[in-house]
XYZ file of C-alpha atoms in Angstrom:
542
model
C -26.324 123.884 -30.382
C -30.133 123.297 -30.436
C -30.645 119.495 -31.726
C -34.359 119.162 -33.240
C -35.883 115.935 -32.543
C -38.786 115.844 -35.196
C -42.396 114.163 -33.862
C -42.949 110.353 -33.620
C -45.557 109.328 -35.975
C -47.624 106.095 -35.267
C -48.009 104.845 -38.029
C -51.964 103.414 -39.084
C -50.379 99.768 -39.613
C -48.566 99.351 -36.532
C -51.807 100.432 -34.728
C -53.829 98.517 -36.693
C -51.309 94.658 -35.800
C -51.871 96.254 -32.025
C -55.809 96.152 -31.482
C -55.026 93.306 -33.367
C -53.160 91.787 -31.287
C -55.641 93.306 -28.394
C -58.437 91.238 -30.237
C -56.854 87.803 -29.810
C -55.272 88.458 -26.304
C -58.193 89.801 -24.045
C -60.498 86.327 -24.417
C -57.503 84.656 -23.517
C -56.983 87.270 -20.778
C -60.791 86.920 -20.180
C -60.559 83.227 -19.791
C -57.445 82.887 -17.440
C -59.062 85.137 -15.018
C -62.475 83.926 -14.647
C -60.967 80.596 -14.832
C -58.481 81.681 -11.712
C -61.900 83.129 -9.522
C -63.961 79.361 -10.165
C -60.774 77.836 -8.849
C -60.031 80.079 -5.829
C -63.181 78.274 -4.787
C -61.535 75.128 -4.730
C -58.495 76.599 -3.683
C -56.239 75.686 -6.116
C -53.629 77.645 -8.082
C -54.393 78.001 -12.014
C -51.191 76.586 -11.964
C -51.567 74.792 -10.299
C -54.669 72.691 -11.342
C -53.938 72.887 -15.223
C -50.735 71.373 -15.083
C -52.820 68.409 -12.520
C -55.422 68.617 -15.336
C -54.229 68.454 -17.573
C -50.524 67.785 -17.821
C -51.446 63.370 -16.762
C -54.028 63.122 -19.971
C -51.547 65.633 -22.424
C -48.746 62.918 -21.401
C -51.671 59.923 -22.064
C -52.632 59.205 -18.169
C -54.405 58.276 -15.869
C -54.996 60.517 -12.502
C -55.651 58.109 -9.095
C -59.811 58.992 -9.335
C -59.962 57.047 -13.039
C -58.137 54.368 -11.791
C -60.017 53.867 -8.075
C -63.411 53.908 -10.242
C -61.666 51.672 -12.578
C -60.840 49.249 -9.954
C -64.065 49.459 -7.964
C -66.224 48.492 -11.011
C -63.842 45.907 -11.897
C -64.188 44.622 -8.671
C -68.295 45.403 -8.774
C -68.378 42.992 -12.161
C -65.947 39.969 -9.465
C -68.753 40.250 -6.754
C -71.655 40.197 -9.318
C -71.541 36.449 -9.683
C -70.621 35.902 -6.464
C -73.061 33.840 -3.593
C -73.313 35.413 -0.597
C -72.722 33.629 2.916
C -75.516 32.995 4.449
C -73.779 33.511 7.895
C -72.936 36.539 6.825
C -73.774 38.993 10.276
C -75.335 42.606 8.098
C -75.239 45.894 8.711
C -78.038 47.625 9.600
C -77.265 51.169 7.879
C -75.120 52.159 5.646
C -73.397 54.839 9.105
C -73.378 51.227 11.166
C -71.111 49.846 7.268
C -68.579 53.157 7.527
C -68.119 52.564 10.790
C -67.326 48.469 10.276
C -65.043 49.441 7.634
C -63.293 51.869 9.481
C -62.648 50.162 12.745
C -62.264 46.457 11.319
C -59.791 47.589 7.447
C -62.480 46.694 5.198
C -60.226 45.551 1.446
C -62.632 46.925 -1.520
C -64.461 43.352 -2.071
C -65.331 42.778 1.409
C -66.893 46.172 1.392
C -68.655 45.282 -2.357
C -69.724 41.898 -0.815
C -70.711 43.638 2.239
C -73.245 46.232 0.819
C -74.527 43.968 -1.914
C -76.250 41.999 0.923
C -77.208 44.485 1.951
C -78.717 45.624 -0.962
C -81.008 42.498 -1.742
C -81.612 42.018 1.883
C -83.043 45.177 1.989
C -84.440 44.578 -1.898
C -85.897 41.749 -0.259
C -87.719 43.535 2.981
C -89.160 45.848 0.003
C -91.303 43.225 -2.223
C -92.482 41.663 1.216
C -94.043 44.654 2.434
C -95.345 45.431 -1.287
C -96.562 42.240 -1.402
C -97.948 42.481 2.290
C -99.795 46.676 1.251
C -101.319 44.578 -1.671
C -102.677 41.741 0.119
C -104.418 44.108 3.235
C -105.594 45.946 0.383
C -107.169 43.866 -1.114
C -109.189 42.636 2.301
C -109.839 46.022 2.760
C -112.220 46.679 -0.411
C -113.827 43.121 0.201
C -114.767 44.359 3.995
C -118.186 45.492 4.527
C -116.961 48.454 7.395
C -118.633 48.189 10.272
C -120.892 51.530 10.047
C -122.406 50.682 6.854
C -122.699 47.238 8.173
C -124.521 48.739 10.633
C -126.664 51.180 8.927
C -127.683 48.000 6.675
C -128.876 45.573 10.060
C -130.739 48.777 11.787
C -132.573 50.258 8.836
C -133.384 47.028 8.066
C -135.081 46.944 11.734
C -136.599 49.839 10.682
C -138.464 47.803 7.584
C -139.720 45.580 10.436
C -141.314 48.146 12.704
C -142.049 51.035 11.192
C -144.929 51.406 8.108
C -143.553 54.277 6.779
C -139.997 52.013 6.226
C -142.422 50.158 4.133
C -145.046 52.230 2.491
C -145.148 51.116 -1.174
C -141.940 52.554 -3.841
C -143.428 54.151 -5.163
C -147.479 55.354 -5.175
C -149.497 53.116 -6.835
C -150.963 57.106 -8.735
C -147.245 57.027 -9.758
C -146.833 53.733 -10.523
C -147.817 53.753 -14.228
C -144.578 55.884 -14.648
C -142.074 53.215 -14.509
C -142.268 51.947 -17.849
C -143.508 55.965 -19.522
C -140.383 56.088 -22.265
C -140.995 60.056 -22.194
C -139.210 59.794 -18.948
C -135.352 59.602 -18.258
C -135.452 55.699 -16.650
C -131.853 54.762 -14.524
C -131.010 51.900 -13.355
C -128.489 50.441 -9.755
C -128.147 47.471 -9.236
C -125.867 47.096 -5.863
C -126.466 45.639 -1.948
C -124.287 49.534 -0.421
C -127.066 51.752 0.905
C -124.873 54.568 1.400
C -123.900 54.466 -2.279
C -126.891 54.107 -3.636
C -128.135 57.099 -1.527
C -125.358 58.994 -2.921
C -125.437 58.542 -6.784
C -129.696 59.095 -6.822
C -129.292 61.804 -4.957
C -126.071 63.140 -6.630
C -128.188 62.871 -10.479
C -131.549 64.601 -8.892
C -129.770 68.158 -7.425
C -127.673 67.875 -10.809
C -130.353 67.676 -12.675
C -132.253 70.802 -14.758
C -135.134 68.450 -15.114
C -136.063 65.963 -11.465
C -139.113 65.465 -12.098
C -138.268 63.498 -15.502
C -135.721 61.120 -13.404
C -137.479 57.995 -12.456
C -134.522 55.611 -11.483
C -134.947 51.413 -9.914
C -132.738 50.276 -7.343
C -132.313 46.387 -7.478
C -130.851 44.545 -4.741
C -130.574 41.402 -2.976
C -132.731 39.792 -0.964
C -130.445 40.324 2.207
C -130.668 43.730 1.430
C -134.150 44.762 0.269
C -135.473 45.913 3.396
C -132.767 48.528 4.118
C -132.705 49.114 0.509
C -136.519 49.885 0.330
C -136.385 51.777 4.634
C -134.252 54.117 3.659
C -136.071 54.979 0.571
C -139.145 54.982 1.933
C -138.166 57.091 5.124
C -135.291 60.276 2.705
C -137.519 60.207 -0.606
C -135.455 62.585 -3.255
C -138.899 64.403 -4.162
C -139.525 65.252 -6.825
C -137.212 62.228 -8.940
C -139.740 58.582 -8.627
C -137.187 55.904 -6.994
C -138.938 52.151 -7.335
C -136.941 49.580 -5.090
C -136.717 45.964 -6.099
C -135.232 42.801 -5.432
C -134.041 40.100 -7.411
C -135.693 37.864 -6.076
C -139.010 39.982 -6.510
C -138.142 39.465 -11.193
C -139.500 36.107 -12.247
C -138.054 36.176 -15.393
C -134.408 35.473 -12.978
C -134.427 31.370 -12.684
C -131.596 29.374 -13.788
C -133.480 28.288 -16.504
C -132.702 32.106 -18.041
C -129.825 32.691 -16.479
C -127.289 29.758 -16.544
C -125.636 32.668 -14.604
C -127.261 31.223 -11.119
C -126.030 28.018 -11.181
C -122.982 28.451 -12.223
C -122.465 31.039 -8.972
C -124.166 27.839 -6.950
C -122.610 24.736 -7.875
C -119.591 25.391 -9.078
C -117.662 24.811 -6.429
C -114.213 25.945 -8.480
C -115.682 29.169 -9.424
C -115.973 29.637 -5.160
C -112.273 28.446 -3.941
C -111.100 30.684 -6.890
C -113.094 33.997 -5.151
C -112.741 32.883 -2.243
C -109.516 31.045 -1.903
C -105.998 31.746 -0.827
C -105.406 34.392 -3.334
C -101.034 33.778 -2.648
C -101.367 30.000 -2.446
C -99.001 28.126 -5.292
C -97.752 31.751 -6.847
C -94.163 32.123 -7.364
C -93.788 36.084 -6.290
C -90.105 35.800 -5.707
C -90.799 35.957 -9.721
C -94.166 37.963 -9.776
C -94.393 42.164 -9.935
C -96.410 43.662 -8.059
C -98.317 45.397 -10.985
C -99.470 41.957 -12.235
C -99.988 40.072 -7.872
C -101.875 42.980 -7.753
C -103.961 42.528 -10.820
C -103.842 39.125 -10.066
C -105.985 40.030 -6.585
C -108.378 42.597 -8.472
C -109.180 39.989 -10.917
C -110.365 37.582 -7.465
C -112.879 40.332 -5.826
C -116.220 37.864 -4.876
C -118.106 40.654 -5.988
C -117.481 39.186 -9.194
C -119.673 36.530 -8.694
C -122.431 38.559 -7.201
C -125.824 37.823 -9.554
C -126.098 41.956 -9.110
C -122.477 42.018 -11.167
C -123.847 40.078 -14.016
C -127.867 41.349 -14.101
C -127.477 44.616 -16.537
C -126.632 41.368 -19.369
C -130.477 41.378 -18.740
C -131.747 44.217 -18.831
C -134.365 44.179 -22.025
C -136.123 41.616 -19.605
C -136.524 42.774 -16.256
C -137.789 45.803 -17.859
C -139.549 44.806 -21.574
C -141.964 48.148 -21.877
C -138.588 50.416 -21.721
C -137.405 51.577 -24.592
C -133.303 53.496 -23.642
C -132.274 53.441 -19.697
C -128.707 54.886 -18.660
C -127.060 52.534 -15.816
C -125.115 53.539 -13.535
C -123.011 51.276 -10.986
C -123.648 52.151 -7.452
C -119.475 53.711 -7.527
C -120.205 56.741 -9.482
C -121.315 60.652 -8.143
C -123.786 62.219 -11.272
C -122.112 66.012 -11.542
C -124.172 67.647 -14.287
C -126.730 67.321 -16.070
C -127.697 64.207 -17.670
C -130.635 64.243 -19.609
C -129.101 65.024 -22.879
C -127.609 61.377 -22.731
C -131.029 60.116 -24.082
C -130.400 62.808 -27.021
C -127.920 60.807 -28.028
C -128.365 59.154 -31.380
C -127.056 55.455 -31.497
C -126.627 55.189 -34.722
C -128.239 51.784 -34.491
C -126.716 50.310 -31.463
C -126.961 49.059 -28.716
C -124.908 50.149 -25.776
C -123.398 53.878 -25.744
C -119.906 54.026 -23.522
C -116.140 55.784 -23.064
C -113.806 53.906 -24.881
C -111.082 53.457 -22.718
C -107.954 52.589 -25.144
C -108.237 56.909 -26.253
C -106.459 58.561 -23.200
C -102.749 59.644 -22.100
C -103.389 58.410 -18.981
C -100.944 54.298 -18.950
C -103.265 53.362 -16.109
C -106.801 54.103 -16.720
C -107.732 54.872 -20.633
C -105.043 52.809 -23.084
C -106.698 49.563 -22.285
C -107.513 46.968 -25.046
C -108.001 43.210 -25.910
C -104.866 41.948 -24.265
C -105.898 44.418 -21.492
C -108.375 41.405 -20.391
C -108.291 38.500 -22.119
C -105.399 35.599 -21.871
C -104.161 35.702 -25.482
C -102.092 32.328 -24.754
C -105.254 30.737 -25.075
C -105.856 29.041 -29.298
C -109.965 30.191 -28.262
C -109.604 33.560 -27.556
C -106.359 34.147 -29.965
C -108.360 32.132 -32.566
C -111.233 34.897 -31.872
C -110.219 38.377 -31.155
C -108.154 41.135 -31.424
C -105.639 41.496 -28.833
C -105.443 45.122 -29.908
C -108.997 45.989 -30.291
C -109.982 49.362 -28.043
C -111.810 48.234 -24.868
C -115.145 50.155 -23.280
C -115.834 50.822 -19.728
C -118.361 49.928 -17.662
C -120.664 52.984 -15.338
C -122.315 54.922 -17.290
C -123.808 53.384 -20.309
C -126.274 54.180 -22.392
C -128.984 51.201 -23.793
C -131.183 50.724 -26.112
C -132.906 48.314 -25.530
C -135.859 48.323 -28.445
C -131.862 47.210 -30.546
C -131.550 45.037 -27.874
C -133.658 43.025 -28.305
C -132.896 41.936 -32.146
C -129.420 40.507 -30.935
C -128.824 37.229 -29.389
C -126.254 39.613 -27.102
C -127.343 37.751 -24.171
C -126.937 34.464 -25.600
C -123.111 35.354 -26.705
C -122.239 36.466 -23.221
C -124.085 32.473 -21.411
C -122.208 30.415 -24.303
C -118.521 32.564 -23.417
C -119.025 32.095 -19.648
C -119.665 28.399 -19.849
C -116.162 27.800 -22.395
C -114.144 29.998 -19.285
C -116.263 27.381 -16.512
C -114.597 24.837 -19.534
C -111.185 26.250 -18.819
C -110.482 27.049 -15.509
C -111.058 31.044 -15.873
C -108.649 30.871 -17.968
C -109.664 32.898 -20.645
C -109.627 36.584 -18.527
C -108.324 37.954 -16.355
C -111.168 40.119 -15.174
C -115.146 39.850 -13.972
C -117.664 41.367 -15.859
C -116.406 43.400 -18.281
C -114.153 41.183 -20.376
C -117.303 38.507 -21.492
C -118.903 41.924 -22.253
C -116.559 42.958 -24.510
C -117.229 40.099 -26.571
C -121.518 39.696 -26.655
C -121.462 43.826 -27.258
C -118.800 43.274 -29.845
C -120.015 45.480 -32.848
C -123.697 46.688 -30.941
C -120.682 50.054 -28.676
C -121.244 53.423 -30.338
C -118.655 56.047 -28.190
C -119.333 58.464 -26.440
C -117.808 61.487 -25.348
C -115.067 61.183 -22.705
C -116.109 63.725 -20.424
C -119.482 61.853 -20.290
C -117.566 59.821 -17.992
C -114.058 59.497 -16.707
C -112.875 56.721 -14.636
C -109.749 55.640 -12.684
C -110.399 57.544 -9.599
C -110.079 54.194 -6.955
C -107.302 52.871 -9.514
C -104.876 55.314 -8.991
C -104.376 59.190 -6.510
C -102.636 61.119 -9.993
C -105.584 61.563 -11.291
C -106.427 65.170 -12.576
C -108.737 67.490 -10.051
C -109.142 70.063 -13.328
C -110.708 66.725 -14.932
C -113.272 65.505 -11.934
C -113.952 68.515 -12.332
C -115.223 68.619 -15.651
C -117.419 64.840 -15.869
C -120.652 64.576 -16.132
C -119.951 61.326 -14.221
C -116.784 60.270 -11.867
C -116.907 56.416 -11.001
C -114.395 55.187 -8.821
C -113.762 52.019 -10.168
C -110.783 49.783 -8.983
C -110.291 48.989 -4.676
C -110.319 52.769 -3.148
C -113.305 53.927 -2.571
C -115.111 56.681 -1.131
C -116.757 55.072 1.499
C -113.582 52.322 2.418
C -110.503 54.084 4.281
C -108.358 53.279 1.982
C -110.076 55.612 -0.315
C -108.166 58.692 -1.662
C -108.783 61.939 0.515
C -108.275 63.978 -1.845
C -110.944 62.642 -4.029
C -113.436 61.675 -1.781
C -115.312 64.992 -1.378
C -115.988 64.672 -4.261
C -118.296 61.386 -3.274
C -119.501 62.653 0.037
C -120.811 66.508 -0.282
C -123.811 64.202 -1.586
C -124.207 61.651 2.055
C -126.186 63.491 3.928
C -124.831 63.470 7.623
C -128.583 65.354 9.322
C -129.385 62.092 8.815
C -130.032 59.970 11.718
C -129.512 57.063 10.486
C -125.896 57.628 9.286
C -125.357 60.581 11.769
C -126.012 57.985 14.555
C -122.756 55.577 12.820
C -120.373 58.623 12.225
C -118.664 59.784 15.302
C -116.465 62.622 13.250
C -118.653 64.895 11.007
C -116.305 66.674 10.483
C -114.236 63.968 9.225
C -116.542 62.992 7.276
C -116.796 58.866 8.125
C -115.536 58.041 12.091
C -117.002 54.442 12.406
C -117.975 54.540 9.577
C -114.884 52.458 8.244
C -114.222 50.335 10.596
C -114.640 47.050 9.879
C -117.685 44.827 10.356
C -118.025 41.373 12.589
C -118.744 40.128 9.557
C -115.294 40.374 8.079
C -113.644 39.061 9.970
C -113.642 35.828 9.558
C -111.090 37.696 5.876
C -108.874 39.404 7.864
C -108.085 36.575 9.542
C -107.933 35.605 6.127
C -105.797 37.757 5.457
C -103.292 37.284 8.039
C -102.944 33.792 7.087
C -102.416 34.673 3.016
C -99.566 37.521 4.884
C -98.291 34.697 6.841
C -97.823 33.026 3.745
C -96.713 35.728 0.966
C -93.885 35.456 3.734
C -92.975 32.199 3.402
C -93.431 32.498 -0.590
C -90.610 35.214 -0.557
C -88.261 34.388 1.895
């Protein structure tokens, strides 16, 4: 007997439900497979791990690791306010601490106290080291490198024995050009011969019209003979260079320049700039950055007349209409003749503003960064948010200047600062100038003047390459060992190492300086003072 079996048919509804169920299950299967794979690295089965991880949470329990963290946090809070025993012997390293724990079976609280004491100790040592570094850097910045000192002495000797070193600068037939306003006149005040040579050389080599350049180099009486010898023996044609000492300006008398009398007679000033720079300072409550700022404010250069000369330019050069004043720590990288064509719109000072940049160290300076606004005279006279500007490369319209009272304002604020025991501002010559030139400054494009190469090593190299003038303002000058190595070549490229006077003091021309950077005997007293101050610093820090 044959039995016919009907064909089995799957309904579309059944198929639809099957696919729907698979669509829900497959993702879970995939996730489970991934979890098993990942947890396999930790040698943990999926169900076991899920049980240990999710079980306590679902039951409202806390695992052992969480209990341990909470217990440690509780001990940390207890120890936070406890005093460390003065006779506690501390491990020298973390490894030694772990070893002691194993051998002596420290309880958690003892371990935390030991750890706290070690951290406090290391913090004190780091602060002491940082303050010592700042003191050493300060004295390195104010000392005269042996090579530069010897260079000046040898050139001075050359002035007395070599007629060529004493020849008139410039030659008699070129004297009328010193007051010819069709030329581009630069003014440079410095007692650093090598730095002056770099400024002049870089300006001439990058100029499109070097035959139109006139440099007026002003130096002090001590350095005059050496400075004159350098430029007499190393002319930079076709530029014209004049060298004059402050003693050769009849106008620079005590009657006309109150700064002279203040510098000579105010013992408080000399003590402030040459005394013990940490005496009376509570270093335990001072940050390294604040301490560095105070040290910089006490640089002896701020009582140098050369640093104040720029405020007397209209009187020193009565026949000139416009000059560009340069600091000795700058390098010119682009033709500057266009500066004389900038319309200052009746203002006296063309300068780069320093409150409109991304650099927090250099280009974010307002009046509050320089002045003591806790002093009532400053608070009632100035706006803390007013934008500051930079010395170092300035266009001065001397004709417009002569119609103002800038110099008298400068003098009056210097006197007020003396009356206030030097408490009105933090830095030397810029703050009184910020007040004296208020309303007389015309901002120029920042690409003309890039600052900060002596402050920080993070200066953007591409920005350095593009700037017309780069400025090594700050302690880390390129002629010092503390100068930043990657920024120094922009300066050293203009040093003539083939020159006999430079080469004889440069034992390593490839390394660029050799003995030029060794401290001079004249600086030994400063170094000894530095050591005394460092010992005092360590005492202050406990």
